[in-house]
Amino acid sequence: MTQIVQMRGMNKYFGTLHVLKEIDLTVEAGEVVVIIGASGSGKSTLIRCVNGLEEFESGKLVVDGNELAPKGGNQKALAEIRKEVGMVFQQFNLFPHLTVKKNIMLAPRKVKEAPEPIASATADRLLSRVGIASQADKYPSHLSGGQQQRVAIARALAMEPRLMLFDEPTSALDPEMIGEVLDVMRELAKEGMTMMVVTHEMGFAREVADRVIYIHEGQIVEEGKPADVFDNPQNERTQSFLSRVLSH
Amino acid sequence: MEFQFQFDWQAAINSIPYLLKGIPYTLLISFGGLAIGFVLGIIFGLLSINKKWFFRWPATAYIEIFRGTPILVQVLFIFYGLPDLVGGPIDPLTAGIAAIALNSGAYISEVVRGGVQSIDKGQTEAGLSLGLSRSQTFWSIIWPQAFRRMIPPLGNQAIVSIKDTSLFSVIGVGELVRQGQVYIANTFTAFEVYFVVALMYLAITLSLSLVLRFIERRGLASV
């Protein structure tokens, strides 16, 4: 199998705070890896390192054959990685001055220099795929949270990424809209997309993940198949975390 | 002694054709200066938020110097002081435009800085995560949003700068106030003439306000 992400002994600090400690993690092509953990455990920081939104201080990080250097070195590899890795944010981060369709077309037009008709056709296809073809010419502020997040997924997919990062994609949504976003992600996983997902949706993790990783204070303390991690956690920290989040 | 003052309407009306000759100068200095000031504001505003100190420091120095000294002193310095340095006279019109440009440029730098910094960091992250370069992210995502937020304070600065040109009567440029002073020297109708001068400034600034309100409403409607 092809390794899409390879982390070896990765360390990350915010000032004196050691937020990621000796992270070793491999993600294979087609794998769905769900990262769980308490807030402040470093799980978001971990996936933000993958596309260089956060720099790391030491260790090794290779994404689809491009090796990133610590402290933001190797800008060339970083540029390659960002073309190949899509990201979906908690707060959607859609571009409010552009219509839904223009949001999706921007990166293909600017980065891949795709011709207008091709970028437009791609945008239409992706909007149908996430079920909001009828909203193409609206501005993001006129859409519901669930619809906005689906646009954000389509926007990332427009670059035909090899890996998708999801940073708590449903945490800012009203409860009734979480399902529609998870459905799109479930479809994506089924189609074989490689995904790293930070989430608090334990049901989704159990159902969709090939592997679940539990992070505690910047360390991977448990890793395994969802059934093993959820039903038979080995580490007592995982046990206590799961008992807190699953008990209600 | 009985003192009675009567507003001399005829004197006011008579002054209008002479005063109108000052308006092209007032507008030329204001808008010429503001156009250059806008360019300076973009350059120095963006430099002032650059990560590298050798860009940030000179920009901050420029902004502080021109915001922290009176524009009257600035124009006197340019008109009377600078010729010693450049070795030749500077005409009043050029001095006036330069003063508005440098002065408004400092304030507009702050408007640009504030506008750009007000855009959520998530916008930059979204752009970068899609593979856009830093400059593509800035010019196609951050700047259009920031510029919309900059329109009201830019309009404000334009109005301030238009009124600032009235000070340039001291260097003898034939703008509105200077025309008024010359006219009064011959007719001794200060009350009427300054009243008309004030109305003319008001007409310019109110027209600008209306245009700005229109632009603002159109600009914000799409967001």
Tab-separated table of C-alpha atoms in Angstrom:
chain	number	residue	atom	x	y	z
A	1	MET	CA	0.000	0.000	0.000
A	2	THR	CA	1.043	3.578	-0.544
A	3	GLN	CA	1.719	5.735	2.439
A	4	ILE	CA	0.048	9.126	2.106
A	5	VAL	CA	1.113	10.515	5.466
A	6	GLN	CA	4.143	9.531	7.467
A	7	MET	CA	5.007	11.189	10.790
A	8	ARG	CA	8.097	10.133	12.726
A	9	GLY	CA	9.013	11.524	16.118
A	10	MET	CA	7.219	14.786	15.411
A	11	ASN	CA	7.268	17.472	18.103
A	12	LYS	CA	5.397	20.748	18.191
A	13	TYR	CA	5.522	23.572	20.727
A	14	PHE	CA	3.418	26.674	21.291
A	15	GLY	CA	6.031	28.733	23.103
A	16	THR	CA	7.015	26.545	26.027
A	17	LEU	CA	3.897	24.392	25.759
A	18	HIS	CA	4.730	20.993	24.268
A	19	VAL	CA	1.559	20.304	22.249
A	20	LEU	CA	2.636	17.308	20.149
A	21	LYS	CA	5.038	14.784	21.639
A	22	GLU	CA	6.997	12.313	19.524
A	23	ILE	CA	4.109	11.610	17.153
A	24	ASP	CA	4.498	8.481	15.021
A	25	LEU	CA	1.645	7.997	12.600
A	26	THR	CA	1.178	6.516	9.160
A	27	VAL	CA	-1.877	6.893	6.948
A	28	GLU	CA	-2.231	4.547	3.983
A	29	ALA	CA	-3.980	5.434	0.720
A	30	GLY	CA	-7.718	4.895	1.016
A	31	GLU	CA	-7.657	4.787	4.800
A	32	VAL	CA	-10.046	6.751	7.011
A	33	VAL	CA	-8.345	7.715	10.261
A	34	VAL	CA	-10.446	9.366	12.945
A	35	ILE	CA	-8.637	11.262	15.679
A	36	ILE	CA	-10.420	11.702	18.980
A	37	GLY	CA	-9.437	13.336	22.234
A	38	ALA	CA	-10.393	16.039	24.709
A	39	SER	CA	-10.251	19.686	23.643
A	40	GLY	CA	-6.711	20.971	23.937
A	41	SER	CA	-5.254	17.497	23.453
A	42	GLY	CA	-3.516	18.536	20.218
A	43	LYS	CA	-5.715	16.664	17.746
A	44	SER	CA	-6.484	19.713	15.588
A	45	THR	CA	-2.866	20.829	15.723
A	46	LEU	CA	-1.851	17.376	14.512
A	47	ILE	CA	-3.864	17.530	11.292
A	48	ARG	CA	-3.003	21.212	10.759
A	49	CYS	CA	0.660	20.151	10.607
A	50	VAL	CA	-0.120	17.892	7.651
A	51	ASN	CA	-0.766	20.824	5.293
A	52	GLY	CA	1.598	23.213	6.999
A	53	LEU	CA	-0.959	25.490	8.669
A	54	GLU	CA	1.098	24.745	11.758
A	55	GLU	CA	4.854	24.337	11.760
A	56	PHE	CA	6.508	21.633	13.817
A	57	GLU	CA	9.805	21.922	15.651
A	58	SER	CA	11.412	18.538	15.140
A	59	GLY	CA	10.845	15.133	13.606
A	60	LYS	CA	9.854	13.980	10.176
A	61	LEU	CA	6.684	14.564	8.143
A	62	VAL	CA	6.200	13.204	4.623
A	63	VAL	CA	2.949	13.810	2.759
A	64	ASP	CA	2.472	11.978	-0.525
A	65	GLY	CA	6.207	11.830	-1.141
A	66	ASN	CA	6.879	15.473	-0.208
A	67	GLU	CA	8.979	15.891	2.895
A	68	LEU	CA	8.324	18.948	5.028
A	69	ALA	CA	11.205	20.358	7.030
A	70	PRO	CA	10.740	21.530	10.626
A	71	LYS	CA	10.037	25.224	11.311
A	72	GLY	CA	8.375	25.834	7.968
A	73	GLY	CA	11.389	24.902	5.874
A	74	ASN	CA	11.017	23.457	2.384
A	75	GLN	CA	8.400	25.797	0.953
A	76	LYS	CA	8.468	23.913	-2.342
A	77	ALA	CA	7.261	20.686	-0.723
A	78	LEU	CA	4.666	22.680	1.186
A	79	ALA	CA	3.266	24.182	-2.023
A	80	GLU	CA	3.001	20.677	-3.541
A	81	ILE	CA	1.325	19.302	-0.433
A	82	ARG	CA	-1.282	22.040	-0.340
A	83	LYS	CA	-2.277	21.285	-3.924
A	84	GLU	CA	-2.811	17.636	-3.026
A	85	VAL	CA	-4.394	17.927	0.410
A	86	GLY	CA	-7.871	19.364	0.931
A	87	MET	CA	-9.078	20.737	4.247
A	88	VAL	CA	-12.488	21.320	5.787
A	89	PHE	CA	-12.637	23.666	8.772
A	90	GLN	CA	-14.884	23.867	11.799
A	91	GLN	CA	-15.999	27.394	10.838
A	92	PHE	CA	-16.385	26.525	7.108
A	93	ASN	CA	-14.220	29.527	6.091
A	94	LEU	CA	-16.109	30.041	2.849
A	95	PHE	CA	-15.255	33.229	0.962
A	96	PRO	CA	-18.197	35.555	1.710
A	97	HIS	CA	-17.544	37.877	-1.251
A	98	LEU	CA	-17.881	35.074	-3.814
A	99	THR	CA	-20.909	33.038	-4.828
A	100	VAL	CA	-21.015	29.375	-3.908
A	101	LYS	CA	-19.908	28.394	-7.392
A	102	LYS	CA	-17.080	30.963	-7.484
A	103	ASN	CA	-15.909	29.656	-4.109
A	104	ILE	CA	-15.465	26.242	-5.693
A	105	MET	CA	-13.926	27.540	-8.937
A	106	LEU	CA	-11.345	29.849	-7.353
A	107	ALA	CA	-8.577	27.340	-6.625
A	108	PRO	CA	-8.859	25.346	-9.869
A	109	ARG	CA	-8.757	28.628	-11.819
A	110	LYS	CA	-5.868	30.202	-9.869
A	111	VAL	CA	-3.754	27.195	-8.940
A	112	LYS	CA	-4.370	24.739	-11.781
A	113	GLU	CA	-5.178	27.475	-14.291
A	114	ALA	CA	-8.165	25.414	-15.410
A	115	PRO	CA	-10.149	26.995	-18.254
A	116	GLU	CA	-13.396	28.658	-17.152
A	117	PRO	CA	-15.788	26.129	-18.787
A	118	ILE	CA	-13.968	23.174	-17.245
A	119	ALA	CA	-13.814	24.735	-13.776
A	120	SER	CA	-17.494	25.618	-14.088
A	121	ALA	CA	-18.482	22.074	-15.095
A	122	THR	CA	-16.451	20.662	-12.209
A	123	ALA	CA	-18.169	23.024	-9.776
A	124	ASP	CA	-21.619	22.012	-11.051
A	125	ARG	CA	-20.778	18.334	-10.759
A	126	LEU	CA	-19.453	18.732	-7.202
A	127	LEU	CA	-22.432	20.812	-6.120
A	128	SER	CA	-24.785	18.064	-7.317
A	129	ARG	CA	-22.660	15.520	-5.536
A	130	VAL	CA	-23.047	17.320	-2.198
A	131	GLY	CA	-26.723	17.905	-2.945
A	132	ILE	CA	-26.913	21.694	-3.339
A	133	ALA	CA	-26.818	22.288	-7.089
A	134	SER	CA	-29.701	24.755	-6.786
A	135	GLN	CA	-27.686	27.122	-4.546
A	136	ALA	CA	-24.794	27.692	-6.990
A	137	ASP	CA	-25.334	31.413	-7.514
A	138	LYS	CA	-26.126	32.345	-3.920
A	139	TYR	CA	-23.678	33.884	-1.508
A	140	PRO	CA	-22.538	31.713	1.421
A	141	SER	CA	-24.323	33.884	3.990
A	142	HIS	CA	-27.658	32.892	2.428
A	143	LEU	CA	-27.044	29.201	3.129
A	144	SER	CA	-27.615	27.170	6.271
A	145	GLY	CA	-24.601	25.952	8.238
A	146	GLY	CA	-24.988	22.428	6.910
A	147	GLN	CA	-25.158	23.686	3.341
A	148	GLN	CA	-22.129	25.921	3.885
A	149	GLN	CA	-20.082	23.014	5.168
A	150	ARG	CA	-21.109	20.920	2.161
A	151	VAL	CA	-19.948	23.750	-0.111
A	152	ALA	CA	-16.653	23.774	1.795
A	153	ILE	CA	-16.254	20.056	1.124
A	154	ALA	CA	-17.012	20.587	-2.567
A	155	ARG	CA	-14.509	23.458	-2.664
A	156	ALA	CA	-11.769	21.204	-1.311
A	157	LEU	CA	-12.710	18.358	-3.668
A	158	ALA	CA	-12.436	20.667	-6.686
A	159	MET	CA	-8.656	20.409	-6.404
A	160	GLU	CA	-8.931	16.609	-6.693
A	161	PRO	CA	-7.026	16.033	-3.462
A	162	ARG	CA	-5.227	12.808	-2.591
A	163	LEU	CA	-6.037	13.363	1.085
A	164	MET	CA	-8.817	15.220	2.887
A	165	LEU	CA	-8.385	16.718	6.348
A	166	PHE	CA	-11.498	17.415	8.418
A	167	ASP	CA	-11.026	19.613	11.477
A	168	GLU	CA	-14.162	19.154	13.603
A	169	PRO	CA	-16.414	19.634	10.565
A	170	THR	CA	-19.685	19.355	12.497
A	171	SER	CA	-18.793	21.139	15.743
A	172	ALA	CA	-20.203	24.516	14.646
A	173	LEU	CA	-23.432	23.058	13.279
A	174	ASP	CA	-26.925	22.952	14.718
A	175	PRO	CA	-27.753	19.351	15.662
A	176	GLU	CA	-30.269	18.875	12.850
A	177	MET	CA	-27.619	19.688	10.228
A	178	ILE	CA	-24.872	17.369	11.434
A	179	GLY	CA	-26.354	14.373	9.615
A	180	GLU	CA	-26.265	15.909	6.138
A	181	VAL	CA	-22.544	16.730	6.469
A	182	LEU	CA	-21.667	13.305	7.880
A	183	ASP	CA	-23.574	11.704	4.985
A	184	VAL	CA	-21.353	13.480	2.470
A	185	MET	CA	-18.250	12.385	4.386
A	186	ARG	CA	-19.520	8.811	4.572
A	187	GLU	CA	-20.000	8.787	0.776
A	188	LEU	CA	-16.518	10.159	0.297
A	189	ALA	CA	-15.044	7.424	2.485
A	190	LYS	CA	-16.977	4.788	0.559
A	191	GLU	CA	-15.535	6.077	-2.706
A	192	GLY	CA	-12.073	5.434	-1.338
A	193	MET	CA	-10.921	8.927	-0.335
A	194	THR	CA	-8.048	9.000	2.135
A	195	MET	CA	-9.279	10.966	5.143
A	196	MET	CA	-8.001	12.245	8.467
A	197	VAL	CA	-10.929	13.357	10.589
A	198	VAL	CA	-10.880	15.146	13.924
A	199	THR	CA	-14.343	14.817	15.401
A	200	HIS	CA	-16.473	14.359	18.480
A	201	GLU	CA	-19.003	12.273	16.528
A	202	MET	CA	-18.285	8.871	18.039
A	203	GLY	CA	-21.043	7.148	16.054
A	204	PHE	CA	-19.466	8.326	12.809
A	205	ALA	CA	-16.016	7.230	14.002
A	206	ARG	CA	-17.231	3.765	14.892
A	207	GLU	CA	-19.048	3.335	11.586
A	208	VAL	CA	-16.688	4.923	9.048
A	209	ALA	CA	-13.167	4.821	10.487
A	210	ASP	CA	-10.671	2.164	9.506
A	211	ARG	CA	-8.609	3.252	12.463
A	212	VAL	CA	-9.268	5.378	15.526
A	213	ILE	CA	-6.531	7.300	17.295
A	214	TYR	CA	-6.925	8.681	20.790
A	215	ILE	CA	-4.703	11.625	21.674
A	216	HIS	CA	-4.086	12.720	25.239
A	217	GLU	CA	-1.944	15.761	26.076
A	218	GLY	CA	-0.157	15.650	22.734
A	219	GLN	CA	0.544	11.926	22.725
A	220	ILE	CA	-1.052	9.072	20.842
A	221	VAL	CA	-2.043	6.801	23.703
A	222	GLU	CA	-4.319	4.403	21.867
A	223	GLU	CA	-4.708	3.348	18.259
A	224	GLY	CA	-6.679	0.592	16.621
A	225	LYS	CA	-9.829	-0.589	14.870
A	226	PRO	CA	-12.929	1.291	16.053
A	227	ALA	CA	-14.423	-1.817	17.631
A	228	ASP	CA	-11.262	-2.399	19.666
A	229	VAL	CA	-10.808	1.203	20.760
A	230	PHE	CA	-14.447	1.821	21.638
A	231	ASP	CA	-15.376	-1.544	23.142
A	232	ASN	CA	-12.114	-2.648	24.640
A	233	PRO	CA	-9.822	0.335	25.283
A	234	GLN	CA	-6.485	-0.696	26.772
A	235	ASN	CA	-5.258	2.611	28.160
A	236	GLU	CA	-7.016	3.893	31.268
A	237	ARG	CA	-7.042	7.462	29.894
A	238	THR	CA	-8.919	6.246	26.829
A	239	GLN	CA	-11.309	4.376	29.103
A	240	SER	CA	-12.033	7.465	31.163
A	241	PHE	CA	-12.407	9.705	28.070
A	242	LEU	CA	-14.780	7.275	26.370
A	243	SER	CA	-16.835	6.768	29.500
A	244	ARG	CA	-17.313	10.526	29.665
A	245	VAL	CA	-18.276	11.047	25.999
A	246	LEU	CA	-20.267	7.858	25.470
A	247	SER	CA	-22.268	7.923	28.690
A	248	HIS	CA	-24.807	10.413	27.344
B	1	MET	CA	-24.157	104.039	19.363
B	2	GLU	CA	-26.465	101.861	17.508
B	3	PHE	CA	-25.027	98.794	15.885
B	4	GLN	CA	-26.932	97.054	13.219
B	5	PHE	CA	-25.764	94.301	10.997
B	6	GLN	CA	-27.505	93.390	7.813
B	7	PHE	CA	-26.590	90.358	5.714
B	8	ASP	CA	-25.855	91.759	2.292
B	9	TRP	CA	-27.349	89.209	-0.079
B	10	GLN	CA	-26.170	91.105	-3.096
B	11	ALA	CA	-22.562	90.998	-1.884
B	12	ALA	CA	-22.835	87.266	-1.307
B	13	ILE	CA	-24.222	86.633	-4.768
B	14	ASN	CA	-21.674	88.935	-6.397
B	15	SER	CA	-18.808	86.978	-4.862
B	16	ILE	CA	-19.890	83.645	-6.320
B	17	PRO	CA	-18.260	83.863	-9.792
B	18	TYR	CA	-14.951	84.888	-8.259
B	19	LEU	CA	-15.049	82.186	-5.588
B	20	LEU	CA	-15.959	79.490	-8.134
B	21	LYS	CA	-12.548	80.006	-9.717
B	22	GLY	CA	-11.039	78.479	-6.587
B	23	ILE	CA	-13.033	75.270	-6.786
B	24	PRO	CA	-10.992	73.576	-9.549
B	25	TYR	CA	-7.877	74.103	-7.406
B	26	THR	CA	-9.585	72.804	-4.287
B	27	LEU	CA	-10.752	69.705	-6.161
B	28	LEU	CA	-7.450	69.178	-7.946
B	29	ILE	CA	-5.432	69.370	-4.736
B	30	SER	CA	-7.923	67.200	-2.817
B	31	PHE	CA	-8.474	64.436	-5.305
B	32	GLY	CA	-4.990	64.536	-6.842
B	33	GLY	CA	-3.527	64.288	-3.356
B	34	LEU	CA	-5.990	61.609	-2.260
B	35	ALA	CA	-5.281	59.464	-5.329
B	36	ILE	CA	-1.567	59.465	-4.537
B	37	GLY	CA	-2.389	59.102	-0.840
B	38	PHE	CA	-4.422	55.989	-1.603
B	39	VAL	CA	-1.456	54.400	-3.367
B	40	LEU	CA	0.849	55.395	-0.494
B	41	GLY	CA	-1.732	54.073	1.966
B	42	ILE	CA	-1.870	50.651	0.306
B	43	ILE	CA	1.935	50.419	0.120
B	44	PHE	CA	2.697	51.621	3.652
B	45	GLY	CA	-0.392	50.034	5.206
B	46	LEU	CA	0.666	46.611	3.914
B	47	LEU	CA	4.317	47.201	4.814
B	48	SER	CA	3.274	48.137	8.345
B	49	ILE	CA	1.841	44.630	8.894
B	50	ASN	CA	4.717	42.805	7.228
B	51	LYS	CA	6.413	40.186	9.380
B	52	LYS	CA	9.870	41.535	8.557
B	53	TRP	CA	10.946	44.437	10.712
B	54	PHE	CA	12.902	46.194	7.955
B	55	PHE	CA	9.638	46.651	6.038
B	56	ARG	CA	7.505	47.356	9.082
B	57	TRP	CA	9.759	49.845	10.782
B	58	PRO	CA	10.089	52.475	8.024
B	59	ALA	CA	6.359	52.236	7.283
B	60	THR	CA	5.485	52.795	10.925
B	61	ALA	CA	7.889	55.753	11.071
B	62	TYR	CA	6.229	57.355	8.026
B	63	ILE	CA	2.749	56.858	9.468
B	64	GLU	CA	3.650	58.243	12.890
B	65	ILE	CA	5.475	61.277	11.493
B	66	PHE	CA	2.691	62.384	9.168
B	67	ARG	CA	-0.114	61.631	11.606
B	68	GLY	CA	1.726	63.231	14.471
B	69	THR	CA	2.542	66.614	12.917
B	70	PRO	CA	0.076	69.280	11.722
B	71	ILE	CA	-0.644	69.329	8.015
B	72	LEU	CA	-0.097	73.100	8.077
B	73	VAL	CA	3.481	72.558	9.220
B	74	GLN	CA	3.895	69.843	6.602
B	75	VAL	CA	2.832	72.090	3.727
B	76	LEU	CA	4.955	75.003	4.995
B	77	PHE	CA	7.906	72.665	5.234
B	78	ILE	CA	7.380	71.393	1.684
B	79	PHE	CA	6.821	74.856	0.199
B	80	TYR	CA	9.364	76.948	2.097
B	81	GLY	CA	11.760	74.340	3.460
B	82	LEU	CA	12.173	71.751	0.758
B	83	PRO	CA	13.418	74.174	-1.971
B	84	ASP	CA	16.617	74.567	0.080
B	85	LEU	CA	17.155	70.853	-0.260
B	86	VAL	CA	16.172	70.368	-3.895
B	87	GLY	CA	17.832	73.605	-4.984
B	88	GLY	CA	14.857	75.198	-6.684
B	89	PRO	CA	11.390	76.547	-5.971
B	90	ILE	CA	8.360	74.260	-5.630
B	91	ASP	CA	5.142	75.680	-7.004
B	92	PRO	CA	2.260	76.009	-4.547
B	93	LEU	CA	-0.010	73.599	-6.388
B	94	THR	CA	2.596	70.817	-6.306
B	95	ALA	CA	3.319	71.540	-2.650
B	96	GLY	CA	-0.400	71.336	-1.821
B	97	ILE	CA	-0.927	68.060	-3.668
B	98	ALA	CA	2.207	66.597	-2.046
B	99	ALA	CA	1.032	67.629	1.425
B	100	ILE	CA	-2.409	66.049	0.984
B	101	ALA	CA	-0.829	62.937	-0.541
B	102	LEU	CA	1.671	62.415	2.269
B	103	ASN	CA	-0.759	63.321	5.034
B	104	SER	CA	-3.758	61.322	3.798
B	105	GLY	CA	-1.383	58.489	2.874
B	106	ALA	CA	-0.447	58.107	6.539
B	107	TYR	CA	-4.076	57.959	7.654
B	108	ILE	CA	-5.066	55.678	4.770
B	109	SER	CA	-2.195	53.338	5.753
B	110	GLU	CA	-3.942	52.887	9.083
B	111	VAL	CA	-7.273	52.314	7.331
B	112	VAL	CA	-5.668	49.662	5.116
B	113	ARG	CA	-3.961	48.021	8.087
B	114	GLY	CA	-7.186	47.926	10.087
B	115	GLY	CA	-9.211	46.639	7.123
B	116	VAL	CA	-6.797	43.821	6.353
B	117	GLN	CA	-6.388	42.830	9.998
B	118	SER	CA	-10.152	42.705	10.481
B	119	ILE	CA	-10.488	39.766	8.083
B	120	ASP	CA	-10.681	36.441	9.899
B	121	LYS	CA	-7.511	34.327	9.892
B	122	GLY	CA	-9.619	31.393	8.679
B	123	GLN	CA	-9.919	33.091	5.280
B	124	THR	CA	-6.154	33.016	4.808
B	125	GLU	CA	-5.987	29.429	6.031
B	126	ALA	CA	-8.725	28.384	3.605
B	127	GLY	CA	-6.890	30.032	0.705
B	128	LEU	CA	-3.531	28.487	1.593
B	129	SER	CA	-5.084	25.054	2.182
B	130	LEU	CA	-6.483	25.160	-1.368
B	131	GLY	CA	-2.980	25.601	-2.758
B	132	LEU	CA	-3.124	29.333	-3.428
B	133	SER	CA	0.138	31.195	-2.859
B	134	ARG	CA	0.347	33.869	-0.159
B	135	SER	CA	-0.078	36.663	-2.707
B	136	GLN	CA	-2.943	34.912	-4.535
B	137	THR	CA	-4.652	34.394	-1.191
B	138	PHE	CA	-4.190	38.028	-0.318
B	139	TRP	CA	-5.308	39.610	-3.585
B	140	SER	CA	-8.205	37.311	-4.429
B	141	ILE	CA	-9.563	36.585	-0.947
B	142	ILE	CA	-8.414	39.048	1.722
B	143	TRP	CA	-8.155	42.319	-0.202
B	144	PRO	CA	-11.655	42.337	-1.775
B	145	GLN	CA	-13.221	41.775	1.645
B	146	ALA	CA	-10.943	44.254	3.397
B	147	PHE	CA	-11.543	46.914	0.754
B	148	ARG	CA	-15.286	46.780	1.322
B	149	ARG	CA	-14.750	47.462	5.008
B	150	MET	CA	-12.372	50.296	4.142
B	151	ILE	CA	-14.908	52.305	2.135
B	152	PRO	CA	-16.521	54.213	5.059
B	153	PRO	CA	-13.208	55.275	6.687
B	154	LEU	CA	-11.776	56.150	3.256
B	155	GLY	CA	-14.755	58.416	2.640
B	156	ASN	CA	-14.160	59.999	5.987
B	157	GLN	CA	-10.533	60.677	5.097
B	158	ALA	CA	-11.536	62.182	1.744
B	159	ILE	CA	-13.787	64.679	3.533
B	160	VAL	CA	-11.060	65.569	6.039
B	161	SER	CA	-8.534	66.082	3.229
B	162	ILE	CA	-10.894	68.278	1.203
B	163	LYS	CA	-11.264	70.551	4.216
B	164	ASP	CA	-7.521	70.459	4.894
B	165	THR	CA	-6.863	72.103	1.517
B	166	SER	CA	-8.362	75.294	2.964
B	167	LEU	CA	-5.135	75.708	4.955
B	168	PHE	CA	-3.123	75.987	1.759
B	169	SER	CA	-4.244	79.584	1.286
B	170	VAL	CA	-1.104	80.307	3.340
B	171	ILE	CA	1.180	79.243	0.492
B	172	GLY	CA	-0.800	81.292	-1.999
B	173	VAL	CA	-2.420	78.547	-4.018
B	174	GLY	CA	-5.641	79.955	-5.511
B	175	GLU	CA	-8.044	77.546	-3.875
B	176	LEU	CA	-11.407	78.429	-2.379
B	177	VAL	CA	-10.294	80.173	0.821
B	178	ARG	CA	-7.522	82.077	-0.941
B	179	GLN	CA	-10.039	83.348	-3.516
B	180	GLY	CA	-12.277	84.431	-0.659
B	181	GLN	CA	-9.469	86.293	1.098
B	182	VAL	CA	-8.528	88.160	-2.062
B	183	TYR	CA	-12.137	89.049	-2.733
B	184	ILE	CA	-12.694	90.289	0.831
B	185	ALA	CA	-9.567	92.434	0.666
B	186	ASN	CA	-11.250	94.427	-2.072
B	187	THR	CA	-14.854	94.463	-0.886
B	188	PHE	CA	-14.701	94.208	2.943
B	189	THR	CA	-17.599	91.752	2.982
B	190	ALA	CA	-16.025	89.062	5.173
B	191	PHE	CA	-19.249	87.742	6.686
B	192	GLU	CA	-21.030	87.186	3.390
B	193	VAL	CA	-18.017	85.825	1.531
B	194	TYR	CA	-16.920	83.326	4.193
B	195	PHE	CA	-20.530	82.243	4.448
B	196	VAL	CA	-20.555	81.450	0.731
B	197	VAL	CA	-17.137	79.778	1.012
B	198	ALA	CA	-18.473	77.533	3.788
B	199	LEU	CA	-21.514	76.629	1.689
B	200	MET	CA	-19.269	75.669	-1.189
B	201	TYR	CA	-17.239	73.297	1.000
B	202	LEU	CA	-20.483	71.865	2.295
B	203	ALA	CA	-21.744	71.292	-1.258
B	204	ILE	CA	-18.570	69.367	-2.125
B	205	THR	CA	-18.510	67.235	1.010
B	206	LEU	CA	-22.242	66.490	0.957
B	207	SER	CA	-22.055	65.350	-2.677
B	208	LEU	CA	-19.196	63.074	-1.744
B	209	SER	CA	-21.146	61.671	1.211
B	210	LEU	CA	-24.061	60.854	-1.057
B	211	VAL	CA	-21.853	59.077	-3.581
B	212	LEU	CA	-20.170	57.119	-0.789
B	213	ARG	CA	-23.439	56.073	0.750
B	214	PHE	CA	-24.540	54.797	-2.630
B	215	ILE	CA	-21.306	52.822	-3.145
B	216	GLU	CA	-21.474	51.412	0.369
B	217	ARG	CA	-25.003	50.187	-0.063
B	218	ARG	CA	-24.158	48.498	-3.348
B	219	GLY	CA	-20.937	47.028	-1.996
B	220	LEU	CA	-22.494	45.549	1.093
B	221	ALA	CA	-25.589	44.198	-0.605
B	222	SER	CA	-23.709	41.291	-2.122
B	223	VAL	CA	-22.196	40.037	1.120
